[in-house]
GROMACS .gro file of C-alpha atoms in nm:
model
  248
    1MET     CA    1   9.359  27.249  20.650
    2PRO     CA    2   9.600  27.107  20.395
    3ILE     CA    3   9.715  26.851  20.663
    4VAL     CA    4   9.350  26.743  20.721
    5ILE     CA    5   9.296  26.698  20.353
    6LEU     CA    6   9.621  26.509  20.318
    7SER     CA    7   9.526  26.287  20.613
    8LEU     CA    8   9.180  26.213  20.478
    9GLY     CA    9   9.321  26.138  20.129
   10LEU     CA   10   9.585  25.899  20.272
   11GLN     CA   11   9.319  25.724  20.495
   12LEU     CA   12   9.091  25.689  20.195
   13LEU     CA   13   9.369  25.530  19.980
   14CYS     CA   14   9.469  25.291  20.256
   15ILE     CA   15   9.104  25.178  20.317
   16ILE     CA   16   9.061  25.116  19.945
   17HIS     CA   17   9.383  24.919  19.925
   18CYS     CA   18   9.267  24.719  20.228
   19ILE     CA   19   8.939  24.628  20.077
   20ARG     CA   20   9.075  24.550  19.735
   21ASN     CA   21   9.342  24.327  19.884
   22ARG     CA   22   9.102  24.162  20.123
   23ASN     CA   23   9.334  24.240  20.422
   24ASN     CA   24   9.212  24.225  20.784
   25ASN     CA   25   8.910  24.458  20.822
   26ALA     CA   26   9.039  24.553  21.162
   27TRP     CA   27   9.280  24.779  20.974
   28ILE     CA   28   8.995  25.003  20.847
   29LEU     CA   29   8.913  25.092  21.211
   30GLY     CA   30   9.280  25.149  21.290
   31ILE     CA   31   9.326  25.375  20.989
   32ILE     CA   32   9.018  25.587  21.077
   33ILE     CA   33   9.110  25.619  21.443
   34GLY     CA   34   9.477  25.648  21.395
   35SER     CA   35   9.478  25.888  21.114
   36LEU     CA   36   9.842  25.942  20.974
   37ILE     CA   37   9.987  25.709  21.239
   38GLY     CA   38   9.740  25.440  21.134
   39CYS     CA   39   9.817  25.495  20.772
   40LEU     CA   40  10.190  25.466  20.835
   41ALA     CA   41  10.141  25.148  21.033
   42TYR     CA   42   9.932  25.001  20.747
   43PHE     CA   43  10.191  25.095  20.492
   44ILE     CA   44  10.473  24.932  20.682
   45VAL     CA   45  10.288  24.612  20.760
   46GLU     CA   46  10.077  24.565  20.446
   47ILE     CA   47  10.205  24.762  20.144
   48LEU     CA   48  10.581  24.773  20.202
   49PRO     CA   49  10.638  24.397  20.195
   50ASP     CA   50  10.440  24.369  19.864
   51LEU     CA   51  10.653  24.654  19.714
   52SER     CA   52  10.976  24.466  19.808
   53ARG     CA   53  10.852  24.160  19.607
   54ASN     CA   54  10.764  24.374  19.305
   55ARG     CA   55  11.024  24.317  19.017
   56GLN     CA   56  10.995  24.669  18.888
   57VAL     CA   57  11.031  24.829  19.231
   58ARG     CA   58  11.333  24.607  19.302
   59ALA     CA   59  11.481  24.712  18.968
   60VAL     CA   60  11.440  25.083  19.056
   61GLN     CA   61  11.583  25.019  19.401
   62GLY     CA   62  11.883  24.843  19.241
   63GLN     CA   63  11.950  25.137  19.005
   64LEU     CA   64  11.928  25.385  19.290
   65VAL     CA   65  12.168  25.189  19.505
   66GLY     CA   66  12.394  25.139  19.204
   67ARG     CA   67  12.410  25.520  19.150
   68ILE     CA   68  12.475  25.601  19.515
   69ASP     CA   69  12.723  25.318  19.577
   70PRO     CA   70  12.853  25.172  19.249
   71GLU     CA   71  13.109  24.945  19.410
   72ARG     CA   72  12.858  24.786  19.652
   73ASN     CA   73  12.804  24.473  19.456
   74ILE     CA   74  13.189  24.422  19.416
   75ARG     CA   75  13.243  24.460  19.795
   76ALA     CA   76  12.956  24.209  19.867
   77ALA     CA   77  13.096  23.961  19.613
   78THR     CA   78  13.448  23.997  19.756
   79GLN     CA   79  13.326  23.921  20.104
   80THR     CA   80  13.140  23.623  19.990
   81LEU     CA   81  13.431  23.495  19.793
   82ASP     CA   82  13.663  23.538  20.094
   83LEU     CA   83  13.433  23.303  20.288
   84ALA     CA   84  13.408  23.033  20.026
   85ASP     CA   85  13.610  23.015  19.692
   86THR     CA   86  13.332  22.827  19.491
   87VAL     CA   87  13.237  22.835  19.126
   88ALA     CA   88  12.909  23.025  19.206
   89ASN     CA   89  13.100  23.286  19.409
   90ARG     CA   90  13.366  23.328  19.142
   91LEU     CA   91  13.079  23.382  18.888
   92ALA     CA   92  12.919  23.637  19.116
   93MET     CA   93  13.248  23.822  19.152
   94GLY     CA   94  13.296  23.827  18.771
   95ASP     CA   95  12.936  23.950  18.725
   96ALA     CA   96  12.992  24.234  18.970
   97LEU     CA   97  13.305  24.341  18.793
   98CYS     CA   98  13.126  24.326  18.451
   99GLN     CA   99  12.858  24.564  18.584
  100ARG     CA  100  13.145  24.815  18.631
  101ALA     CA  101  13.281  24.737  18.291
  102ARG     CA  102  13.600  24.587  18.452
  103HIS     CA  103  13.594  24.303  18.202
  104SER     CA  104  13.956  24.202  18.211
  105GLU     CA  105  13.937  24.145  18.586
  106ALA     CA  106  13.601  23.951  18.538
  107LEU     CA  107  13.777  23.732  18.287
  108ASP     CA  108  14.028  23.617  18.542
  109HIS     CA  109  13.748  23.516  18.784
  110TYR     CA  110  13.557  23.330  18.508
  111HIS     CA  111  13.869  23.132  18.420
  112VAL     CA  112  13.912  23.027  18.777
  113ALA     CA  113  13.550  22.918  18.785
  114GLU     CA  114  13.616  22.722  18.473
  115SER     CA  115  13.918  22.545  18.641
  116LYS     CA  116  13.696  22.456  18.942
  117SER     CA  117  13.423  22.319  18.728
  118ALA     CA  118  13.419  21.941  18.691
  119PHE     CA  119  13.244  21.954  18.352
  120ASP     CA  120  13.181  22.206  18.067
  121ASP     CA  121  12.944  22.426  18.262
  122PRO     CA  122  12.719  22.640  18.023
  123ALA     CA  123  12.686  22.907  18.291
  124VAL     CA  124  13.064  22.953  18.299
  125LEU     CA  125  13.128  22.913  17.924
  126MET     CA  126  12.849  23.168  17.839
  127ARG     CA  127  13.015  23.419  18.061
  128LEU     CA  128  13.355  23.352  17.908
  129ALA     CA  129  13.202  23.398  17.560
  130ASP     CA  130  13.028  23.721  17.672
  131VAL     CA  131  13.325  23.886  17.836
  132ASN     CA  132  13.565  23.791  17.556
  133LEU     CA  133  13.322  23.960  17.308
  134GLU     CA  134  13.338  24.272  17.530
  135LEU     CA  135  13.716  24.256  17.512
  136GLY     CA  136  13.721  24.207  17.133
  137GLN     CA  137  13.861  23.853  17.162
  138ILE     CA  138  13.645  23.694  16.903
  139ASP     CA  139  13.823  23.364  16.862
  140ALA     CA  140  13.830  23.303  17.239
  141ALA     CA  141  13.461  23.381  17.264
  142LEU     CA  142  13.374  23.135  16.977
  143ALA     CA  143  13.597  22.869  17.135
  144ALA     CA  144  13.404  22.910  17.465
  145LEU     CA  145  13.075  22.899  17.283
  146ASP     CA  146  13.167  22.591  17.088
  147ARG     CA  147  13.225  22.394  17.408
  148ILE     CA  148  12.880  22.456  17.544
  149PRO     CA  149  12.691  22.124  17.537
  150GLU     CA  150  12.382  22.101  17.311
  151GLY     CA  151  12.046  22.110  17.472
  152GLY     CA  152  11.906  22.327  17.742
  153THR     CA  153  11.591  22.536  17.733
  154GLN     CA  154  11.468  22.717  17.417
  155SER     CA  155  11.567  23.041  17.591
  156ASP     CA  156  11.921  22.909  17.650
  157ARG     CA  157  11.955  22.805  17.284
  158ASN     CA  158  11.824  23.148  17.170
  159LYS     CA  159  12.090  23.325  17.382
  160ARG     CA  160  12.359  23.106  17.238
  161HIS     CA  161  12.232  23.182  16.874
  162ILE     CA  162  12.220  23.556  16.953
  163LEU     CA  163  12.577  23.555  17.101
  164ARG     CA  164  12.719  23.358  16.804
  165ALA     CA  165  12.548  23.593  16.555
  166ARG     CA  166  12.701  23.893  16.737
  167LEU     CA  167  13.043  23.730  16.718
  168LEU     CA  168  13.005  23.676  16.340
  169GLU     CA  169  12.911  24.034  16.307
  170GLN     CA  170  13.236  24.135  16.465
  171ARG     CA  171  13.421  23.910  16.219
  172GLY     CA  172  13.246  24.087  15.933
  173ASP     CA  173  13.033  23.785  15.843
  174ASP     CA  174  12.707  23.969  15.805
  175ARG     CA  175  12.553  23.700  15.596
  176GLY     CA  176  12.623  23.431  15.857
  177ALA     CA  177  12.496  23.661  16.139
  178LEU     CA  178  12.181  23.739  15.938
  179ARG     CA  179  12.115  23.362  15.903
  180LEU     CA  180  12.132  23.305  16.273
  181PHE     CA  181  11.923  23.610  16.364
  182GLU     CA  182  11.649  23.517  16.122
  183GLU     CA  183  11.650  23.154  16.252
  184ILE     CA  184  11.519  23.275  16.588
  185LEU     CA  185  11.335  23.591  16.482
  186ASP     CA  186  10.988  23.440  16.507
  187ARG     CA  187  11.045  23.272  16.842
  188SER     CA  188  11.208  23.568  17.005
  189THR     CA  189  10.982  23.749  17.255
  190GLY     CA  190  11.193  24.074  17.284
  191ASP     CA  191  11.287  24.316  17.015
  192GLU     CA  192  11.673  24.291  17.044
  193VAL     CA  193  11.698  24.034  16.768
  194ARG     CA  194  11.463  24.240  16.547
  195CYS     CA  195  11.684  24.544  16.583
  196ARG     CA  196  11.999  24.351  16.516
  197THR     CA  197  11.848  24.182  16.222
  198ALA     CA  198  11.739  24.520  16.077
  199ALA     CA  199  12.094  24.662  16.139
  200VAL     CA  200  12.251  24.367  15.947
  201ARG     CA  201  12.005  24.409  15.664
  202LEU     CA  202  12.095  24.780  15.641
  203ARG     CA  203  12.467  24.709  15.628
  204MET     CA  204  12.396  24.456  15.342
  205GLY     CA  205  12.203  24.726  15.152
  206ASP     CA  206  11.858  24.586  15.212
  207LYS     CA  207  11.663  24.896  15.310
  208ILE     CA  208  11.323  24.750  15.222
  209GLY     CA  209  11.382  24.445  15.445
  210ALA     CA  210  11.520  24.656  15.726
  211ALA     CA  211  11.222  24.895  15.706
  212SER     CA  212  10.977  24.612  15.723
  213ILE     CA  213  11.134  24.487  16.052
  214LEU     CA  214  11.149  24.827  16.200
  215ARG     CA  215  10.783  24.895  16.125
  216GLU     CA  216  10.709  24.575  16.317
  217ILE     CA  217  10.914  24.696  16.605
  218GLU     CA  218  10.717  25.020  16.614
  219HIS     CA  219  10.396  24.829  16.608
  220ARG     CA  220  10.507  24.594  16.893
  221ARG     CA  221  10.620  24.901  17.086
  222ARG     CA  222  10.267  25.025  17.124
  223HIS     CA  223  10.186  24.700  17.323
  224THR     CA  224  10.520  24.682  17.514
  225PRO     CA  225  10.520  24.779  17.887
  226LYS     CA  226  10.665  25.118  17.957
  227SER     CA  227  10.910  24.971  18.199
  228VAL     CA  228  11.061  24.746  17.927
  229ILE     CA  229  11.079  25.047  17.675
  230ALA     CA  230  11.247  25.242  17.952
  231GLU     CA  231  11.507  24.975  18.014
  232ASN     CA  232  11.576  24.951  17.638
  233GLU     CA  233  11.537  25.331  17.553
  234ALA     CA  234  11.857  25.337  17.332
  235MET     CA  235  11.748  25.038  17.133
  236TYR     CA  236  11.398  25.165  17.073
  237GLY     CA  237  11.522  25.508  17.006
  238TRP     CA  238  11.761  25.387  16.740
  239ALA     CA  239  11.476  25.178  16.574
  240ARG     CA  240  11.253  25.478  16.546
  241ALA     CA  241  11.526  25.709  16.425
  242THR     CA  242  11.648  25.465  16.170
  243LEU     CA  243  11.296  25.399  16.033
  244ASN     CA  244  11.240  25.779  15.990
  245GLU     CA  245  11.582  25.809  15.822
  246ILE     CA  246  11.519  25.541  15.558
  247GLY     CA  247  11.176  25.665  15.500
  248GLY     CA  248  10.977  25.380  15.646
   0.00000   0.00000   0.00000
């Protein structure tokens, strides 16, 4: 009896999916006649390809693969680099190493990519700045950032501002970092800049200003997709705990 109920339930779900997505109506007959086999065939042909294109599903798949085989991306990047020593492949190799927190090794590959570039490539220089920040080499990171040509999309400019502000934080220049963070606060779609701005204000003794920003983050959180909150759990957890601590 449980198998019959399960079969009927799966058939119903597949038929509803077929109707809602306006798939070939011949599937409905196949699902009814084929029972579990028909449902399996429908899942493989119609549902599975859609899941593989879903960004959230791909992200979960990537996380699972990363836990099961953490060196997989490094091996793949190494094989690709062996076939062609290009700027793009050097960057991919560095990125794979950064994912495993092997920043010193990644820096070597980014430097090779830099030497192969015929111009000051923003993609290379941003990575050099990022990895030098991770290594605590602030002057080298700022030097790379200063070489990036002006322009690019607004998103690119925002990323450069955030990175420069983080470097100023590391130098102990909270006032300079705060100026840069607040410059892009209103045009930032995510909450990273808001959290960083609140943190700087707290260090500068401005609890009222920090609490105001943290309350805004809590408000925005109610309208933020759960997947985004899950990806940034530590950040949102810090914001909520800090707001409670300072009595916001």
